Short mmCIF file of C-alpha atoms in Angstrom, two decimals:
data_model
loop_
_atom_site.label_atom_id
_atom_site.label_comp_id
_atom_site.label_asym_id
_atom_site.label_seq_id
_atom_site.Cartn_x
_atom_site.Cartn_y
_atom_site.Cartn_z
CA LEU A 1 91.45 103.34 106.95
CA VAL A 2 93.52 102.67 103.84
CA GLU A 3 91.11 104.68 101.69
CA GLN A 4 91.44 107.68 104.02
CA VAL A 5 95.24 107.47 103.89
CA HIS A 6 95.17 107.27 100.10
CA ALA A 7 92.77 110.21 99.96
CA HIS A 8 95.59 112.43 101.24
CA GLY A 9 98.06 111.18 98.63
CA SER A 10 99.95 109.02 101.13
CA LEU A 11 100.98 105.38 101.16
CA ALA A 12 99.51 103.05 103.77
CA GLY A 13 101.71 100.62 105.69
CA ILE A 14 100.88 97.86 108.14
CA GLU A 15 103.11 96.21 110.73
CA LEU A 16 102.31 92.56 111.47
CA VAL A 17 103.45 90.97 114.72
CA HIS A 18 103.49 87.66 116.56
CA ASN A 19 104.27 88.68 120.15
CA GLY A 20 105.22 85.20 121.37
CA MET A 21 106.99 85.32 124.71
CA ALA A 22 106.39 89.07 124.99
CA GLU A 23 102.73 88.24 125.59
CA GLY A 24 101.75 86.60 128.85
CA ASN A 25 98.27 85.53 127.66
CA PHE A 26 96.95 86.63 131.05
CA TYR A 27 93.32 86.19 130.01
CA THR A 28 93.35 83.01 127.91
CA ARG A 29 95.89 81.16 130.11
CA ILE A 30 97.19 79.46 126.96
CA PRO A 31 100.98 79.12 127.28
CA PRO A 32 102.65 81.69 125.01
CA LEU A 33 105.09 80.46 122.38
CA GLY A 34 108.79 81.27 122.10
CA PRO A 35 112.02 79.86 120.77
CA SER A 36 112.80 78.24 124.14
CA ASN A 37 111.20 77.23 127.43
CA LEU A 38 111.78 80.51 129.28
CA PRO A 39 109.78 82.97 131.38
CA VAL A 40 107.88 85.54 129.35
CA THR A 41 109.41 89.01 129.05
CA THR A 42 106.32 90.80 130.40
CA HIS A 43 105.19 91.08 134.02
CA GLU A 44 103.03 87.97 134.27
CA PRO A 45 104.85 85.05 135.99
CA ILE A 46 104.24 82.65 133.11
CA GLN A 47 106.55 80.28 131.25
CA ALA A 48 106.67 80.29 127.45
CA ARG A 49 106.60 76.98 125.62
CA ALA A 50 109.34 76.24 123.10
CA MET A 51 107.87 76.16 119.61
CA SER A 52 107.84 72.84 117.77
CA ARG A 53 108.41 72.60 114.03
CA THR A 54 104.62 72.41 113.67
CA ASP A 55 104.28 75.67 115.66
CA ILE A 56 106.86 77.34 113.40
CA ASP A 57 105.07 76.18 110.26
CA ASP A 58 101.81 77.45 111.76
CA LEU A 59 103.34 80.86 112.49
CA ARG A 60 104.52 81.12 108.88
CA ARG A 61 101.08 80.13 107.60
CA ARG A 62 99.30 82.64 109.82
CA HIS A 63 101.73 85.42 108.88
CA ARG A 64 101.20 84.66 105.19
CA GLN A 65 97.42 84.83 105.71
CA ALA A 66 97.79 88.18 107.48
CA VAL A 67 99.78 89.48 104.50
CA GLN A 68 97.02 88.33 102.16
CA ARG A 69 94.41 90.19 104.23
CA SER A 70 96.62 93.30 104.21
CA LEU A 71 96.83 93.20 100.44
CA ARG A 72 93.07 92.78 100.11
CA ALA A 73 92.69 95.88 102.30
CA GLY A 74 94.89 97.79 99.86
CA TYR A 75 98.03 98.40 101.92
CA ASP A 76 101.05 99.61 99.95
CA LEU A 77 103.70 98.50 102.45
CA VAL A 78 103.82 95.37 104.61
CA TYR A 79 106.22 95.10 107.55
CA VAL A 80 108.06 92.05 108.83
CA TYR A 81 108.69 92.99 112.46
CA ALA A 82 111.73 91.91 114.51
CA ALA A 83 112.26 94.73 116.98
CA HIS A 84 111.38 96.38 120.32
CA GLY A 85 111.76 93.05 122.16
CA LEU A 86 108.10 92.40 121.35
CA THR A 87 108.23 89.85 118.55
CA THR A 88 108.89 86.15 118.07
CA LEU A 89 111.12 86.90 115.08
CA GLN A 90 113.43 88.98 117.27
CA HIS A 91 113.38 86.38 120.03
CA PHE A 92 114.58 83.75 117.56
CA LEU A 93 117.40 86.09 116.48
CA SER A 94 118.49 86.71 120.07
CA ARG A 95 121.15 84.60 121.79
CA ARG A 96 119.45 85.69 125.02
CA TYR A 97 116.18 83.93 124.27
CA ASN A 98 117.03 81.37 121.60
CA LEU A 99 118.60 78.36 123.35
CA ARG A 100 117.62 75.85 120.67
CA ASP A 101 119.95 73.20 119.27
CA ASP A 102 118.04 72.45 116.06
CA GLU A 103 118.12 74.15 112.66
CA TYR A 104 116.55 77.28 114.24
CA GLY A 105 119.13 77.73 117.01
CA GLY A 106 122.83 78.05 117.66
CA THR A 107 124.59 79.94 114.88
CA LEU A 108 123.26 83.25 113.65
CA GLU A 109 122.45 81.61 110.32
CA ASN A 110 120.15 79.22 112.17
CA ARG A 111 118.70 81.88 114.48
CA ALA A 112 117.93 84.07 111.45
CA ARG A 113 116.27 81.20 109.58
CA LEU A 114 112.72 82.05 110.69
CA LEU A 115 113.16 85.74 109.85
CA SER A 116 114.48 84.78 106.42
CA GLU A 117 111.60 82.38 105.81
CA VAL A 118 108.95 84.90 106.85
CA LEU A 119 110.57 87.57 104.68
CA GLU A 120 110.56 85.22 101.69
CA ASP A 121 106.93 84.25 102.36
CA THR A 122 105.95 87.93 102.55
CA LEU A 123 107.85 88.85 99.39
CA GLU A 124 106.16 86.01 97.52
CA GLU A 125 102.70 87.24 98.54
CA CYS A 126 103.46 90.93 97.94
CA GLU A 127 105.22 90.58 94.58
CA GLY A 128 104.01 93.36 92.30
CA ARG A 129 101.31 94.45 94.77
CA ALA A 130 103.10 96.01 97.76
CA ALA A 131 106.56 96.73 99.08
CA VAL A 132 108.06 94.77 101.97
CA ALA A 133 109.88 96.41 104.87
CA CYS A 134 111.73 94.80 107.76
CA ARG A 135 112.05 96.50 111.14
CA VAL A 136 114.94 95.05 113.12
CA VAL A 137 116.79 95.84 116.34
CA VAL A 138 120.49 96.51 115.72
CA ASP A 139 122.22 96.90 119.08
CA GLU A 140 121.47 93.41 120.39
CA LEU A 141 123.29 91.98 117.35
CA LEU A 142 126.41 94.11 117.66
CA GLY A 143 128.60 91.56 119.41
CA GLY A 144 129.35 89.72 122.62
CA GLU A 145 131.54 87.05 124.11
CA GLY A 146 132.93 84.70 121.49
CA ILE A 147 131.65 86.87 118.61
CA GLU A 148 134.46 87.79 116.22
CA ARG A 149 132.53 90.49 114.38
CA PRO A 150 129.16 92.17 114.83
CA GLU A 151 126.30 89.81 114.18
CA ILE A 152 124.38 92.64 112.54
CA GLU A 153 126.93 92.45 109.70
CA GLN A 154 126.39 88.71 109.43
CA LEU A 155 122.62 89.19 109.46
CA PHE A 156 122.74 91.62 106.57
CA GLU A 157 124.93 89.22 104.63
CA LEU A 158 122.16 86.65 105.02
CA VAL A 159 119.02 88.75 104.43
CA GLY A 160 120.21 92.29 103.66
CA GLU A 161 118.94 92.27 100.09
CA LEU A 162 115.57 90.59 100.73
CA PRO A 163 113.20 93.40 101.80
CA ASP A 164 112.61 96.60 99.84
CA LEU A 165 113.31 98.71 102.92
CA TRP A 166 115.13 98.36 106.24
CA ASP A 167 113.78 100.07 109.36
CA VAL A 168 116.29 100.01 112.23
CA MET A 169 115.84 100.75 115.93
CA VAL A 170 117.78 100.39 119.18
CA GLY A 171 116.90 98.67 122.42
CA PHE A 172 113.55 97.45 123.71
CA TRP A 173 110.20 99.20 123.87
CA PRO A 174 110.97 101.05 127.15
CA ASP A 175 114.20 102.36 125.57
CA ASP A 176 112.44 103.57 122.45
CA SER A 177 109.60 105.19 124.40
CA ARG A 178 111.43 107.03 127.16
CA THR A 179 110.05 110.42 128.14
CA SER A 180 112.10 113.18 126.52
CA ARG A 181 113.15 114.79 129.82
CA PHE A 182 114.91 111.56 130.83
CA THR A 183 117.10 111.10 127.76
CA HIS A 184 119.02 113.03 125.14
CA GLU A 185 118.15 113.36 121.50
CA ALA A 186 119.72 111.12 118.85
CA TRP A 187 121.30 108.70 121.33
CA THR A 188 120.49 106.04 118.74
CA GLU A 189 122.71 107.61 116.08
CA GLU A 190 125.89 105.76 117.00
CA HIS A 191 124.12 102.44 116.43
CA PHE A 192 122.83 103.49 113.01
CA ARG A 193 126.19 104.48 111.55
CA GLY A 194 127.46 101.88 109.10
CA ILE A 195 124.12 100.15 108.53
CA LYS A 196 123.68 101.82 105.12
CA GLN A 197 126.93 100.24 103.96
CA LEU A 198 125.60 96.73 104.65
CA THR A 199 122.77 96.81 102.09
CA SER A 200 121.79 98.38 98.80
CA LYS A 201 118.27 98.96 100.09
CA PRO A 202 117.01 102.19 101.71
CA VAL A 203 117.48 102.45 105.49
CA VAL A 204 115.07 104.21 107.84
CA GLY A 205 116.18 105.17 111.35
CA ILE A 206 113.69 105.61 114.20
CA GLY A 207 113.86 106.57 117.85
CA TRP A 208 114.66 109.90 119.50
CA LEU A 209 115.35 111.83 116.32
CA THR A 210 112.98 114.56 117.45
CA SER A 211 114.50 117.73 115.99
CA PRO A 212 113.96 118.50 112.29
CA ASP A 213 117.53 119.82 112.19
CA THR A 214 118.83 116.52 113.53
CA ARG A 215 116.87 114.58 110.93
CA VAL A 216 118.23 116.68 108.10
CA ARG A 217 121.78 116.29 109.43
CA LEU A 218 121.51 112.50 109.64
CA ILE A 219 120.32 112.33 106.06
CA ARG A 220 122.90 114.81 104.75
CA ASP A 221 125.68 113.02 106.66
CA GLY A 222 124.67 109.74 105.05
CA VAL A 223 123.74 108.00 108.30
CA VAL A 224 120.28 106.99 107.03
CA HIS A 225 118.20 107.53 103.92
CA LEU A 226 114.98 108.33 105.77
CA VAL A 227 113.83 109.16 109.30
CA GLY A 228 110.73 107.66 110.87
CA ALA A 229 108.81 110.08 113.08
CA ALA A 230 105.42 108.72 114.10
CA ARG A 231 105.00 110.28 117.53
CA PRO A 232 106.59 113.63 116.54
CA SER A 233 104.13 113.75 113.63
CA ILE A 234 101.26 113.12 116.05
CA ALA A 235 102.50 115.96 118.26
CA ASP A 236 102.80 118.22 115.20
CA PRO A 237 100.77 116.94 112.22
CA PHE A 238 102.33 119.59 109.98
CA LEU A 239 105.84 118.33 110.69
CA PRO A 240 106.27 116.46 107.36
CA VAL A 241 105.33 119.62 105.46
CA LYS A 242 107.74 121.72 107.50
#
């Protein structure tokens, strides 16, 4: 796969994920893992088991091994994934799912600890061989009761300079994948504004930026540096050229 991507003069990227409490393990019946003892976020009526320190260390080890395999395959870009409501890294970030009272829970600094550790592990493995990107949800960290300023600002103060690239999205998977006739284009734009000012690294925006004119405007207006358009590019494979 990587060789075919490179044959067209393109870079190959891979997105690694630990689904945790977004995966019901319907077939194996093994209790899924999460930051806290809570029901899984999918349809199966199953309870996730709160991860122990050993589980967390194991997740880091497995993620590092996955990065090593990605590098052996020749990937140019490796993603650390904390978005779409589908990943353990996002669940640890979330005050909704992270009810821990140890060094991985409570304050945002603690809730972001696992993301920071996985980013550092990935950077260490990829150094000089591949770039590291981080995909993160932004709206869930905007604020809330008792929050003096948006947690997304605090998050970028903690890890904003770690990856080579930031990839930002809004909402959960059903939000990001709504059929076009049920939503309006660029509804995510308001959540992207200001992110560029929080980091010196390039920022990619994804989700409902379907018109080429809209993409150009967002870049010219300084909202994002780049626009991600996977599904539009599948619908029209000549879109990047256009």
